[in-house]
Amino acid sequence: MSEVKLAAESRNEFGKGAARRIRRDNKVPGVLYGHGSDPVHLTLPGHELLLALRTPNVLIALDIDGKTNELAIPKSVQRDPIKGFLEHVDLQLVKRGETVTVEIPVQAEGELAPGGNLLEHVLAALPVEAEATHIPESVTVSVEGLEAGASVLAKDIKLPSGVKLAVEDDAVVLQVLAAQAEEPSAEGEGEGEEAAEA
């Protein structure tokens, strides 16, 4: 679990105009909330935040105004739909030793059984409970040799020590779909129709 330190500034300007000014300075507006405390509105460094968010469920050590140190995990990230830059981030306050519910990416490894079948990620991310400072970055599942119709359930996934499922055991995470049959020829279609009529 990686921990990234970011210097943040508290802010008391709100609204679209203020947010645009913040983004013009290559910074990102954000909100820190949790533990029953009032939300704290922040300005965060854009480039450093973007790098940090490349790690799923990254633990962010916030130095707010050089006075307060808080730990947080990203809960909601808004990006510009066209350009992809960060528009806003919601951060959840966490404490060391506290259990949090997060979603971790599921990565498949191995080759499916021959036949051109497709692997569908029913759950792209697996909901789990983990200690805030020990959230796994991802889980890896072997799909080696799986045939059409096979499924990987949540309970089949080996989780790191101290991490528990936050979803039903029998929730389908991955499933193997049969390869699409080739379109029958026009002649074949006609024969099929005649046979059906007969």
CSV table of C-alpha atoms in Angstrom, one decimal:
chain,number,residue,atom,x,y,z
A,1,MET,CA,0.0,0.0,0.0
A,2,SER,CA,1.6,3.2,-1.1
A,3,GLU,CA,1.3,6.4,0.9
A,4,VAL,CA,1.7,9.7,-0.9
A,5,LYS,CA,2.3,13.0,0.9
A,6,LEU,CA,0.6,16.1,-0.5
A,7,ALA,CA,0.6,19.7,0.7
A,8,ALA,CA,-2.9,21.1,0.6
A,9,GLU,CA,-4.4,24.5,1.4
A,10,SER,CA,-7.8,25.1,3.0
A,11,ARG,CA,-10.1,27.3,1.0
A,12,ASN,CA,-13.2,29.3,1.6
A,13,GLU,CA,-14.0,30.3,-1.9
A,14,PHE,CA,-16.7,28.2,-3.5
A,15,GLY,CA,-18.7,28.0,-6.8
A,16,LYS,CA,-17.7,27.5,-10.4
A,17,GLY,CA,-15.8,30.7,-10.8
A,18,ALA,CA,-13.5,29.9,-7.8
A,19,ALA,CA,-13.1,26.3,-9.1
A,20,ARG,CA,-12.0,27.6,-12.5
A,21,ARG,CA,-9.5,30.0,-10.9
A,22,ILE,CA,-8.0,27.1,-8.9
A,23,ARG,CA,-7.8,24.9,-12.0
A,24,ARG,CA,-6.1,27.7,-14.0
A,25,ASP,CA,-3.3,27.6,-11.4
A,26,ASN,CA,-2.9,23.8,-12.1
A,27,LYS,CA,-4.5,23.0,-8.8
A,28,VAL,CA,-7.6,20.9,-8.0
A,29,PRO,CA,-10.5,21.8,-5.7
A,30,GLY,CA,-11.4,19.0,-3.2
A,31,VAL,CA,-13.3,18.2,-0.1
A,32,LEU,CA,-12.1,16.2,2.9
A,33,TYR,CA,-14.9,14.6,5.0
A,34,GLY,CA,-15.5,11.8,7.5
A,35,HIS,CA,-15.6,10.8,11.2
A,36,GLY,CA,-18.5,13.1,11.8
A,37,SER,CA,-16.4,16.2,11.3
A,38,ASP,CA,-17.4,19.2,9.1
A,39,PRO,CA,-16.2,18.9,5.5
A,40,VAL,CA,-12.9,20.7,4.9
A,41,HIS,CA,-12.6,22.4,1.5
A,42,LEU,CA,-9.1,22.1,0.0
A,43,THR,CA,-7.0,23.1,-2.9
A,44,LEU,CA,-4.6,20.3,-4.0
A,45,PRO,CA,-1.6,20.3,-6.3
A,46,GLY,CA,-2.8,19.1,-9.7
A,47,HIS,CA,0.2,17.2,-11.0
A,48,GLU,CA,1.1,15.5,-7.8
A,49,LEU,CA,-2.6,14.5,-7.2
A,50,LEU,CA,-2.9,13.1,-10.7
A,51,LEU,CA,0.2,10.9,-10.2
A,52,ALA,CA,-1.1,9.8,-6.8
A,53,LEU,CA,-4.5,8.8,-8.2
A,54,ARG,CA,-2.8,6.4,-10.7
A,55,THR,CA,-2.6,4.0,-7.7
A,56,PRO,CA,-6.1,2.7,-6.8
A,57,ASN,CA,-7.2,3.5,-3.2
A,58,VAL,CA,-3.9,5.4,-2.6
A,59,LEU,CA,-3.4,6.5,0.9
A,60,ILE,CA,-2.8,10.3,0.9
A,61,ALA,CA,-1.0,12.0,3.8
A,62,LEU,CA,-2.3,15.6,3.7
A,63,ASP,CA,-0.3,18.4,5.1
A,64,ILE,CA,-3.0,21.1,5.4
A,65,ASP,CA,-1.7,24.7,5.6
A,66,GLY,CA,1.5,23.3,7.2
A,67,LYS,CA,-0.5,22.9,10.4
A,68,THR,CA,-2.7,19.7,10.2
A,69,ASN,CA,-1.7,16.3,9.1
A,70,GLU,CA,-4.5,13.9,8.0
A,71,LEU,CA,-4.8,10.6,6.2
A,72,ALA,CA,-7.3,10.2,3.5
A,73,ILE,CA,-8.3,7.9,0.6
A,74,PRO,CA,-10.0,9.1,-2.6
A,75,LYS,CA,-13.7,8.4,-2.7
A,76,SER,CA,-14.9,10.2,-5.8
A,77,VAL,CA,-12.9,11.8,-8.7
A,78,GLN,CA,-14.4,14.0,-11.3
A,79,ARG,CA,-12.6,14.4,-14.6
A,80,ASP,CA,-13.3,16.6,-17.6
A,81,PRO,CA,-15.0,14.1,-20.0
A,82,ILE,CA,-13.1,15.3,-23.1
A,83,LYS,CA,-9.7,16.5,-21.9
A,84,GLY,CA,-9.4,14.1,-18.9
A,85,PHE,CA,-8.0,16.7,-16.4
A,86,LEU,CA,-9.0,16.5,-12.8
A,87,GLU,CA,-12.0,18.8,-11.9
A,88,HIS,CA,-12.7,17.8,-8.3
A,89,VAL,CA,-11.8,15.1,-5.8
A,90,ASP,CA,-13.7,13.9,-2.6
A,91,LEU,CA,-11.4,12.5,0.0
A,92,GLN,CA,-12.4,10.4,3.0
A,93,LEU,CA,-10.7,10.9,6.3
A,94,VAL,CA,-9.2,7.7,7.7
A,95,LYS,CA,-7.2,6.7,10.8
A,96,ARG,CA,-4.5,4.1,11.1
A,97,GLY,CA,-6.0,0.9,12.3
A,98,GLU,CA,-9.5,1.8,11.0
A,99,THR,CA,-11.3,-0.6,8.7
A,100,VAL,CA,-12.7,0.9,5.5
A,101,THR,CA,-14.8,-0.5,2.7
A,102,VAL,CA,-13.2,0.1,-0.7
A,103,GLU,CA,-13.3,-1.5,-4.2
A,104,ILE,CA,-10.1,-3.0,-5.5
A,105,PRO,CA,-9.4,-3.8,-9.2
A,106,VAL,CA,-9.5,-7.4,-10.3
A,107,GLN,CA,-6.8,-8.6,-12.7
A,108,ALA,CA,-7.1,-11.8,-14.7
A,109,GLU,CA,-4.0,-13.9,-15.6
A,110,GLY,CA,-3.6,-17.0,-17.7
A,111,GLU,CA,-5.1,-18.3,-21.0
A,112,LEU,CA,-8.7,-19.5,-21.4
A,113,ALA,CA,-9.3,-22.9,-22.9
A,114,PRO,CA,-8.9,-22.8,-26.7
A,115,GLY,CA,-12.0,-21.8,-28.8
A,116,GLY,CA,-11.9,-18.0,-28.9
A,117,ASN,CA,-14.1,-17.6,-25.8
A,118,LEU,CA,-14.4,-14.2,-24.2
A,119,LEU,CA,-13.7,-13.3,-20.6
A,120,GLU,CA,-16.3,-10.9,-19.1
A,121,HIS,CA,-15.5,-8.8,-16.0
A,122,VAL,CA,-18.9,-8.8,-14.3
A,123,LEU,CA,-17.3,-6.9,-11.4
A,124,ALA,CA,-14.4,-4.8,-12.6
A,125,ALA,CA,-13.6,-4.0,-8.9
A,126,LEU,CA,-14.2,-6.2,-5.9
A,127,PRO,CA,-15.7,-4.6,-2.7
A,128,VAL,CA,-13.6,-5.4,0.3
A,129,GLU,CA,-13.1,-4.4,3.9
A,130,ALA,CA,-9.4,-3.6,4.8
A,131,GLU,CA,-7.4,-1.7,7.3
A,132,ALA,CA,-7.0,1.8,6.0
A,133,THR,CA,-3.2,1.7,5.8
A,134,HIS,CA,-3.1,-1.9,4.2
A,135,ILE,CA,-5.5,-1.7,1.3
A,136,PRO,CA,-4.3,-4.0,-1.5
A,137,GLU,CA,-3.8,-2.2,-4.9
A,138,SER,CA,-5.5,-5.1,-6.7
A,139,VAL,CA,-6.2,-8.8,-6.7
A,140,THR,CA,-5.1,-11.3,-9.3
A,141,VAL,CA,-7.2,-14.3,-10.4
A,142,SER,CA,-6.0,-17.2,-12.6
A,143,VAL,CA,-8.4,-18.0,-15.5
A,144,GLU,CA,-6.0,-20.6,-16.9
A,145,GLY,CA,-7.9,-23.2,-18.9
A,146,LEU,CA,-11.4,-22.0,-18.1
A,147,GLU,CA,-14.0,-23.0,-20.6
A,148,ALA,CA,-17.2,-21.4,-21.8
A,149,GLY,CA,-19.8,-21.1,-19.0
A,150,ALA,CA,-17.2,-21.1,-16.2
A,151,SER,CA,-17.4,-18.4,-13.6
A,152,VAL,CA,-15.1,-17.1,-10.8
A,153,LEU,CA,-17.1,-16.2,-7.7
A,154,ALA,CA,-16.1,-13.7,-5.0
A,155,LYS,CA,-15.4,-16.5,-2.6
A,156,ASP,CA,-12.9,-18.1,-5.1
A,157,ILE,CA,-10.6,-15.1,-4.9
A,158,LYS,CA,-7.7,-15.4,-2.5
A,159,LEU,CA,-7.5,-12.1,-0.5
A,160,PRO,CA,-4.4,-10.9,1.4
A,161,SER,CA,-4.4,-11.4,5.1
A,162,GLY,CA,-6.7,-9.0,7.0
A,163,VAL,CA,-8.8,-8.3,3.9
A,164,LYS,CA,-12.5,-9.5,3.9
A,165,LEU,CA,-15.1,-9.5,1.2
A,166,ALA,CA,-17.7,-6.8,1.3
A,167,VAL,CA,-20.0,-8.6,-1.2
A,168,GLU,CA,-21.9,-11.8,-1.2
A,169,ASP,CA,-19.7,-14.9,-1.4
A,170,ASP,CA,-21.5,-16.2,-4.5
A,171,ALA,CA,-21.3,-12.9,-6.5
A,172,VAL,CA,-20.0,-13.5,-10.0
A,173,VAL,CA,-16.7,-11.6,-10.6
A,174,LEU,CA,-15.6,-13.1,-13.9
A,175,GLN,CA,-17.3,-15.4,-16.4
A,176,VAL,CA,-16.3,-17.0,-19.6
A,177,LEU,CA,-18.7,-16.4,-22.6
A,178,ALA,CA,-18.8,-18.8,-25.5
A,179,ALA,CA,-17.4,-17.4,-28.8
A,180,GLN,CA,-20.0,-16.1,-31.1
A,181,ALA,CA,-20.9,-18.7,-33.8
A,182,GLU,CA,-20.3,-17.5,-37.4
A,183,GLU,CA,-23.3,-16.2,-39.2
A,184,PRO,CA,-24.9,-19.0,-41.3
A,185,SER,CA,-24.9,-18.6,-45.0
A,186,ALA,CA,-28.0,-17.4,-46.9
A,187,GLU,CA,-28.5,-20.9,-48.2
A,188,GLY,CA,-28.3,-22.4,-44.8
A,189,GLU,CA,-30.9,-19.9,-43.5
A,190,GLY,CA,-33.3,-20.9,-46.4
A,191,GLU,CA,-32.8,-24.6,-45.6
A,192,GLY,CA,-33.5,-24.0,-42.0
A,193,GLU,CA,-36.7,-22.2,-42.8
A,194,GLU,CA,-37.9,-24.9,-45.1
A,195,ALA,CA,-37.1,-27.6,-42.5
A,196,ALA,CA,-39.1,-25.6,-40.0
A,197,GLU,CA,-42.1,-25.4,-42.3
A,198,ALA,CA,-41.9,-29.1,-43.1
